[in-house]
Short mmCIF file of C-alpha atoms in Angstrom, two decimals:
data_model
loop_
_atom_site.label_atom_id
_atom_site.label_comp_id
_atom_site.label_asym_id
_atom_site.label_seq_id
_atom_site.Cartn_x
_atom_site.Cartn_y
_atom_site.Cartn_z
CA UNK A 16 -9.40 -138.46 189.71
CA UNK A 17 -10.69 -134.91 190.14
CA UNK A 18 -10.24 -132.94 186.97
CA UNK A 19 -9.94 -129.18 186.72
CA UNK A 20 -13.36 -129.12 185.12
CA UNK A 21 -14.89 -131.06 188.02
CA UNK A 22 -13.34 -128.68 190.52
CA UNK A 23 -14.64 -125.67 188.63
CA UNK A 24 -18.10 -127.25 188.57
CA UNK A 25 -18.06 -127.77 192.33
CA UNK A 26 -16.95 -124.17 192.94
CA UNK A 27 -19.57 -122.89 190.52
CA UNK A 28 -22.31 -124.94 192.26
CA UNK A 29 -21.26 -123.68 195.69
CA UNK A 30 -21.36 -120.11 194.40
CA UNK A 31 -24.92 -120.44 193.15
CA UNK A 32 -25.97 -122.25 196.34
CA UNK A 33 -24.60 -119.41 198.48
CA UNK A 34 -26.28 -116.83 196.18
CA UNK A 35 -29.61 -118.64 196.42
CA UNK A 36 -29.34 -118.74 200.19
CA UNK A 37 -28.53 -115.05 200.28
CA UNK A 38 -31.51 -114.20 198.10
CA UNK A 39 -33.76 -116.34 200.27
CA UNK A 40 -32.64 -114.43 203.36
CA UNK A 41 -33.29 -111.12 201.61
CA UNK A 42 -36.72 -112.24 200.51
CA UNK A 43 -37.50 -113.36 204.06
CA UNK A 44 -36.45 -109.96 205.38
CA UNK A 45 -38.53 -108.13 202.80
CA UNK A 46 -41.59 -110.31 203.45
CA UNK A 47 -43.79 -108.45 205.96
CA UNK A 48 -44.26 -110.35 209.19
CA UNK A 49 -47.87 -111.29 209.83
CA UNK A 50 -48.77 -110.61 213.48
CA UNK A 51 -52.35 -111.81 213.19
CA UNK A 52 -53.00 -115.12 214.95
CA UNK A 53 -54.82 -117.45 212.60
CA UNK A 54 -57.31 -118.76 215.17
CA UNK A 55 -58.29 -115.22 216.15
CA UNK A 56 -58.56 -114.23 212.50
CA UNK A 57 -61.02 -117.06 211.89
CA UNK A 58 -62.98 -116.03 214.98
CA UNK A 59 -63.29 -112.51 213.58
CA UNK A 60 -64.44 -113.87 210.22
CA UNK A 61 -67.10 -115.95 212.01
CA UNK A 62 -68.27 -112.77 213.75
CA UNK A 63 -68.44 -111.01 210.39
CA UNK A 64 -70.45 -113.89 208.87
CA UNK A 65 -73.20 -113.25 211.42
CA UNK A 66 -73.37 -109.50 210.80
CA UNK A 67 -75.42 -108.38 207.83
CA UNK A 68 -75.13 -104.92 206.30
CA UNK A 69 -78.38 -103.00 206.38
CA UNK A 70 -77.42 -100.74 203.49
CA UNK A 71 -75.16 -100.65 200.46
CA UNK A 72 -71.97 -99.95 202.37
CA UNK A 73 -69.73 -102.92 203.07
CA UNK A 74 -68.28 -101.68 206.34
CA UNK A 75 -66.11 -104.74 206.86
CA UNK A 76 -64.67 -104.95 203.35
CA UNK A 77 -61.16 -104.98 204.83
CA UNK A 78 -61.94 -108.25 206.62
CA UNK A 79 -61.27 -111.36 204.53
CA UNK A 80 -59.19 -114.44 203.71
CA UNK A 81 -57.63 -112.94 200.61
CA UNK A 82 -53.84 -112.67 200.53
CA UNK A 83 -53.89 -108.89 200.68
CA UNK A 84 -56.16 -109.05 203.74
CA UNK A 85 -54.29 -111.69 205.71
CA UNK A 86 -53.08 -109.20 208.35
CA UNK A 87 -56.18 -108.95 210.55
CA UNK A 88 -54.38 -106.47 212.82
CA UNK A 89 -54.93 -103.91 210.04
CA UNK A 90 -58.65 -104.56 209.64
CA UNK A 91 -61.10 -101.77 210.40
CA UNK A 92 -61.94 -101.67 214.09
CA UNK A 93 -59.22 -104.12 215.10
CA UNK A 94 -56.15 -103.47 217.20
CA UNK A 95 -53.58 -106.05 218.20
CA UNK A 96 -51.17 -106.08 221.10
CA UNK A 97 -47.79 -104.50 220.49
CA UNK A 98 -44.75 -106.74 220.44
CA UNK A 99 -44.67 -110.27 219.17
CA UNK A 100 -47.87 -111.69 220.71
CA UNK A 101 -50.24 -110.23 218.11
CA UNK A 102 -53.36 -111.02 220.12
CA UNK A 103 -56.47 -109.02 219.22
CA UNK A 104 -57.08 -106.60 222.10
CA UNK A 105 -59.67 -104.26 220.53
CA UNK A 106 -62.84 -104.88 218.57
CA UNK A 107 -64.55 -101.56 217.87
CA UNK A 108 -67.54 -101.50 215.51
CA UNK A 109 -69.01 -98.32 216.95
CA UNK A 110 -70.68 -95.74 214.65
CA UNK A 111 -67.69 -93.40 214.94
CA UNK A 112 -65.32 -96.14 213.77
CA UNK A 113 -67.63 -96.96 210.86
CA UNK A 114 -67.97 -93.28 209.96
CA UNK A 115 -71.70 -93.05 210.76
CA UNK A 116 -73.13 -89.86 212.25
CA UNK A 117 -75.12 -89.94 215.47
CA UNK A 118 -78.15 -88.56 213.60
CA UNK A 119 -78.17 -91.42 211.09
CA UNK A 120 -77.52 -94.26 213.52
CA UNK A 121 -81.02 -94.11 215.01
CA UNK A 122 -82.67 -94.61 211.64
CA UNK A 123 -80.31 -97.11 210.12
CA UNK A 124 -78.05 -99.30 212.26
CA UNK A 125 -75.01 -100.57 210.33
CA UNK A 126 -75.69 -104.27 210.91
CA UNK A 127 -78.30 -106.77 211.96
CA UNK A 128 -77.46 -110.22 213.18
CA UNK A 129 -76.46 -112.12 216.28
CA UNK A 130 -73.49 -112.36 218.62
CA UNK A 131 -71.43 -115.26 217.32
CA UNK A 132 -69.91 -117.57 219.98
CA UNK A 133 -66.52 -117.07 218.32
CA UNK A 134 -66.42 -113.67 220.00
CA UNK A 135 -65.53 -115.39 223.24
CA UNK A 136 -62.46 -116.98 221.66
CA UNK A 137 -60.88 -113.52 221.65
CA UNK A 138 -59.69 -113.98 225.24
CA UNK A 139 -57.25 -111.07 225.17
CA UNK A 140 -59.83 -108.38 224.37
CA UNK A 141 -59.54 -105.31 226.58
CA UNK A 142 -61.91 -103.09 224.54
CA UNK A 143 -65.20 -104.22 223.00
CA UNK A 144 -67.68 -101.85 221.36
CA UNK A 145 -70.64 -103.31 219.44
CA UNK A 146 -72.90 -100.32 220.04
CA UNK A 147 -75.91 -99.77 217.77
CA UNK A 148 -75.71 -103.13 216.04
CA UNK A 149 -79.23 -104.55 215.80
CA UNK A 150 -79.23 -107.77 217.83
CA UNK A 151 -83.03 -107.85 218.20
CA UNK A 152 -84.27 -110.99 219.92
CA UNK A 153 -80.91 -111.74 221.49
CA UNK A 154 -79.61 -111.43 225.02
CA UNK A 155 -76.17 -110.94 226.51
CA UNK A 156 -74.57 -114.41 226.55
CA UNK A 157 -73.34 -115.64 229.91
CA UNK A 158 -70.02 -116.31 228.16
CA UNK A 159 -69.34 -112.58 228.41
CA UNK A 160 -67.87 -113.44 231.81
CA UNK A 161 -64.96 -115.28 230.13
CA UNK A 162 -63.52 -112.08 228.65
CA UNK A 163 -61.79 -111.32 231.92
CA UNK A 164 -59.31 -108.83 230.45
CA UNK A 165 -62.05 -106.42 229.32
CA UNK A 166 -61.65 -102.86 230.56
CA UNK A 167 -64.26 -101.25 228.27
CA UNK A 168 -67.59 -102.78 227.19
CA UNK A 169 -70.21 -100.92 225.16
CA UNK A 170 -73.40 -102.70 224.09
CA UNK A 171 -75.62 -99.63 224.02
CA UNK A 172 -78.37 -99.35 221.43
CA UNK A 173 -78.05 -103.00 220.40
CA UNK A 174 -81.69 -104.01 221.05
CA UNK A 175 -80.49 -106.71 223.42
CA UNK A 176 -83.00 -107.54 226.12
CA UNK A 177 -83.76 -109.92 228.94
CA UNK A 178 -81.65 -110.37 232.04
CA UNK A 179 -78.18 -108.98 232.48
CA UNK A 180 -76.11 -112.10 233.25
CA UNK A 181 -74.53 -112.28 236.71
CA UNK A 182 -71.33 -113.46 235.02
CA UNK A 183 -70.76 -109.80 234.24
CA UNK A 184 -69.38 -109.55 237.78
CA UNK A 185 -66.48 -111.78 236.70
CA UNK A 186 -65.03 -108.93 234.66
CA UNK A 187 -62.84 -107.68 237.47
CA UNK A 188 -60.77 -105.47 235.15
CA UNK A 189 -63.81 -103.69 233.69
CA UNK A 190 -63.82 -99.93 234.19
CA UNK A 191 -66.46 -98.74 231.69
CA UNK A 192 -69.82 -100.43 231.09
CA UNK A 193 -72.47 -98.98 228.77
CA UNK A 194 -75.75 -100.88 228.37
CA UNK A 195 -77.90 -97.86 227.52
CA UNK A 196 -80.90 -97.82 225.18
CA UNK A 197 -81.96 -101.41 225.76
CA UNK A 198 -84.74 -103.20 227.58
CA UNK A 199 -83.51 -104.99 230.65
CA UNK A 200 -85.99 -107.01 232.68
CA UNK A 201 -84.20 -106.41 235.95
CA UNK A 202 -81.80 -104.10 237.68
CA UNK A 203 -78.18 -105.12 237.63
CA UNK A 204 -77.66 -106.95 240.89
CA UNK A 205 -73.95 -107.56 240.60
CA UNK A 206 -71.37 -105.19 239.21
CA UNK A 207 -67.65 -105.68 238.60
CA UNK A 208 -65.66 -104.53 241.61
CA UNK A 209 -63.43 -102.13 239.71
CA UNK A 210 -66.14 -100.41 237.67
CA UNK A 211 -65.71 -96.63 237.42
CA UNK A 212 -68.18 -95.75 234.62
CA UNK A 213 -71.71 -97.19 234.43
CA UNK A 214 -74.19 -96.08 231.74
CA UNK A 215 -77.73 -97.50 231.88
CA UNK A 216 -79.78 -94.67 230.42
CA UNK A 217 -83.18 -95.37 228.84
CA UNK A 218 -83.17 -99.05 229.70
CA UNK A 219 -86.66 -99.36 231.23
CA UNK A 220 -85.01 -100.24 234.51
CA UNK A 221 -87.67 -100.99 237.12
CA UNK A 222 -87.78 -99.26 240.46
CA UNK A 223 -86.06 -100.98 243.35
CA UNK A 224 -89.08 -100.43 245.62
CA UNK A 225 -91.21 -102.55 243.26
CA UNK A 226 -88.54 -105.25 243.16
CA UNK A 227 -87.17 -105.48 246.71
CA UNK A 228 -85.17 -108.61 245.88
CA UNK A 229 -83.32 -106.79 243.13
CA UNK A 230 -80.71 -104.49 244.53
CA UNK A 231 -77.23 -103.40 243.58
CA UNK A 232 -75.14 -105.78 245.65
CA UNK A 233 -71.43 -106.57 245.57
CA UNK A 234 -71.17 -103.33 243.62
CA UNK A 235 -68.12 -101.36 242.73
CA UNK A 236 -67.01 -98.94 245.41
CA UNK A 237 -65.16 -96.73 242.94
CA UNK A 238 -67.94 -95.50 240.65
CA UNK A 239 -67.03 -92.08 239.26
CA UNK A 240 -69.57 -91.77 236.43
CA UNK A 241 -73.17 -92.99 236.75
CA UNK A 242 -75.96 -92.41 234.22
CA UNK A 243 -79.39 -93.85 235.07
CA UNK A 244 -81.41 -91.25 233.17
CA UNK A 245 -84.64 -92.18 231.41
CA UNK A 246 -85.72 -95.09 233.62
CA UNK A 247 -88.29 -95.77 236.35
CA UNK A 248 -85.98 -95.05 239.27
CA UNK A 249 -87.56 -93.43 242.34
CA UNK A 250 -86.24 -92.05 245.62
CA UNK A 251 -85.64 -95.64 246.74
CA UNK A 252 -82.33 -95.45 244.85
CA UNK A 253 -80.87 -92.96 247.32
CA UNK A 254 -79.54 -95.37 249.99
CA UNK A 255 -77.53 -97.25 247.38
CA UNK A 256 -76.52 -94.07 245.60
CA UNK A 257 -75.00 -92.41 248.64
CA UNK A 258 -72.57 -95.31 249.02
CA UNK A 259 -70.55 -93.51 246.36
CA UNK A 260 -70.43 -90.09 247.99
CA UNK A 261 -66.64 -90.09 247.99
CA UNK A 262 -66.16 -91.30 244.41
CA UNK A 263 -68.96 -90.01 242.17
CA UNK A 264 -67.88 -87.18 239.87
CA UNK A 265 -70.66 -87.32 237.26
CA UNK A 266 -74.29 -88.23 238.10
CA UNK A 267 -77.31 -88.22 235.80
CA UNK A 268 -80.76 -89.14 237.15
CA UNK A 269 -82.87 -87.06 234.75
CA UNK A 270 -86.24 -88.29 233.41
CA UNK A 271 -87.00 -90.69 236.23
CA UNK A 272 -89.63 -90.95 238.98
CA UNK A 273 -87.81 -89.05 241.71
CA UNK A 274 -90.23 -87.25 244.01
CA UNK A 275 -90.27 -85.60 247.41
CA UNK A 276 -87.61 -83.20 248.57
CA UNK A 277 -83.97 -83.24 247.49
CA UNK A 278 -82.01 -85.14 250.17
CA UNK A 279 -79.39 -83.15 252.03
CA UNK A 280 -77.08 -86.15 251.65
CA UNK A 281 -76.24 -84.86 248.18
CA UNK A 282 -74.11 -82.25 249.92
CA UNK A 283 -71.83 -85.06 251.14
CA UNK A 284 -70.79 -85.87 247.59
CA UNK A 285 -67.47 -84.16 248.00
CA UNK A 286 -66.03 -84.63 244.49
CA UNK A 287 -69.20 -84.29 242.39
CA UNK A 288 -68.78 -81.93 239.43
CA UNK A 289 -71.88 -82.84 237.34
CA UNK A 290 -75.41 -83.32 238.72
CA UNK A 291 -78.55 -83.65 236.58
CA UNK A 292 -81.88 -84.21 238.37
CA UNK A 293 -84.04 -82.61 235.67
CA UNK A 294 -87.43 -83.89 234.47
CA UNK A 295 -88.51 -85.49 237.73
CA UNK A 296 -91.17 -84.60 240.32
CA UNK A 297 -88.94 -83.17 243.03
CA UNK A 298 -90.68 -80.81 245.46
CA UNK A 299 -89.74 -78.41 248.20
CA UNK A 300 -86.97 -75.86 248.03
CA UNK A 301 -83.40 -76.06 246.81
CA UNK A 302 -81.47 -77.14 249.93
CA UNK A 303 -79.19 -74.55 251.50
CA UNK A 304 -76.66 -77.33 252.05
CA UNK A 305 -76.08 -77.39 248.30
CA UNK A 306 -73.76 -74.49 249.02
CA UNK A 307 -71.28 -77.02 250.42
CA UNK A 308 -70.93 -78.70 247.04
CA UNK A 309 -68.17 -76.38 245.93
CA UNK A 310 -66.82 -78.81 243.30
CA UNK A 311 -69.96 -78.59 241.12
CA UNK A 312 -69.48 -77.28 237.60
CA UNK A 313 -72.85 -78.41 236.13
CA UNK A 314 -76.19 -78.37 237.98
CA UNK A 315 -79.57 -79.01 236.36
CA UNK A 316 -82.80 -79.10 238.39
CA UNK A 317 -84.98 -78.13 235.44
CA UNK A 318 -88.62 -79.20 235.06
CA UNK A 319 -89.37 -80.34 238.58
CA UNK A 320 -91.83 -78.88 241.10
CA UNK A 321 -89.33 -76.99 243.22
CA UNK A 322 -90.49 -73.82 244.92
CA UNK A 323 -89.25 -71.01 247.11
CA UNK A 324 -86.33 -68.78 246.27
CA UNK A 325 -82.84 -69.43 244.98
CA UNK A 326 -80.63 -69.88 248.07
CA UNK A 327 -77.74 -67.47 248.56
CA UNK A 328 -75.55 -70.51 249.21
CA UNK A 329 -75.41 -71.16 245.48
CA UNK A 330 -73.01 -68.25 245.35
CA UNK A 331 -70.39 -70.57 246.85
CA UNK A 332 -70.16 -72.42 243.54
CA UNK A 333 -67.16 -70.49 242.29
CA UNK A 334 -66.50 -73.10 239.59
CA UNK A 335 -70.10 -73.48 238.42
CA UNK A 336 -70.41 -72.95 234.66
CA UNK A 337 -73.92 -74.35 234.02
CA UNK A 338 -77.08 -73.72 236.09
CA UNK A 339 -80.51 -74.73 234.78
CA UNK A 340 -83.56 -74.11 237.00
CA UNK A 341 -86.22 -73.90 234.26
CA UNK A 342 -89.75 -75.14 234.64
CA UNK A 343 -90.16 -74.96 238.42
CA UNK A 344 -92.15 -72.78 240.82
CA UNK A 345 -89.19 -70.73 241.97
CA UNK A 346 -89.97 -67.14 242.88
CA UNK A 347 -88.29 -64.07 244.25
CA UNK A 348 -85.30 -62.11 243.04
CA UNK A 349 -81.97 -63.42 241.83
CA UNK A 350 -79.54 -63.43 244.79
CA UNK A 351 -76.66 -60.99 244.58
CA UNK A 352 -74.41 -63.87 245.59
CA UNK A 353 -74.76 -65.28 242.09
CA UNK A 354 -72.50 -62.44 241.04
CA UNK A 355 -69.66 -64.35 242.69
CA UNK A 356 -70.05 -67.11 240.13
CA UNK A 357 -67.46 -65.78 237.72
CA UNK A 358 -67.28 -69.04 235.80
CA UNK A 359 -71.01 -69.14 235.01
CA UNK A 360 -71.57 -69.33 231.25
CA UNK A 361 -75.13 -70.75 231.15
CA UNK A 362 -78.05 -69.67 233.35
CA UNK A 363 -81.70 -70.43 232.61
CA UNK A 364 -84.56 -69.45 234.91
CA UNK A 365 -87.40 -69.56 232.35
CA UNK A 366 -90.88 -70.89 233.09
CA UNK A 367 -90.83 -70.10 236.82
CA UNK A 368 -93.24 -67.96 238.84
#
């Protein structure tokens, strides 16, 4: 027989059960949702374990297994996809992210170490910047070709060397590639098809003419920015280079082994705005056809062996803001046509005849 006391006890128990459930729901709502995927978090920690600080600063102090650090999407240099997926899409350990000035980075790289294989478990990466980490004695792993979602890859100044793996061509989504300030034993012979920015400055790249089997094949047809400055590139690069006459906007070939006259084919680069051919051994005169390159805003032919006078055609560069002709054998007077260059803010004609 159910007594009044028993009934009150049941009601009282139900009340506390409902209250406990309500509190549990509130606590669940208040508990921040962790977006970080555990497997990717462990991959990042493996990467950290193989990077050793070169100074007193613990740049990756926000990375850890501690409770307060469990959200890897908030770690320094990490960005995760929006929405519910939470996949790591950015790993940026560049000097600017770490708060290191460009002056200091040359004397003291932030880390030494090696590229941990766990990096290639981050299959959703679209942006990877490991620039100026000291990976001396290492090479680019062929597994780099598995990160097929990459759009930006920067391994400049990392002391990597050896061959650039052909698997790089698998990165069909890659737009920006920077492998500058390294020591590559061969020229890149395959480039991702969609590449728009390629930076290979000061890489000790050999000249194509000395390595006829090494050419840029299956290359991108959409290159807009190309920097090959500070290498051993000669005039043999021209046939390949002029394949991009309709796409190149920014071209740097300074401090190479270019010689002979400046090819008139440069005038067919219809969208070029930046051209740097300084510190080579170019001879002859400045081509009159340069006057057809009306899109140019920056032109440097400094420290070559150019001679003759400045062509009047340069006056067609209505948008030119920078003109550097220092260190040549140019003679004669300055053409009146240069007065048409209303946008010109820098002009240097020093160290000429």
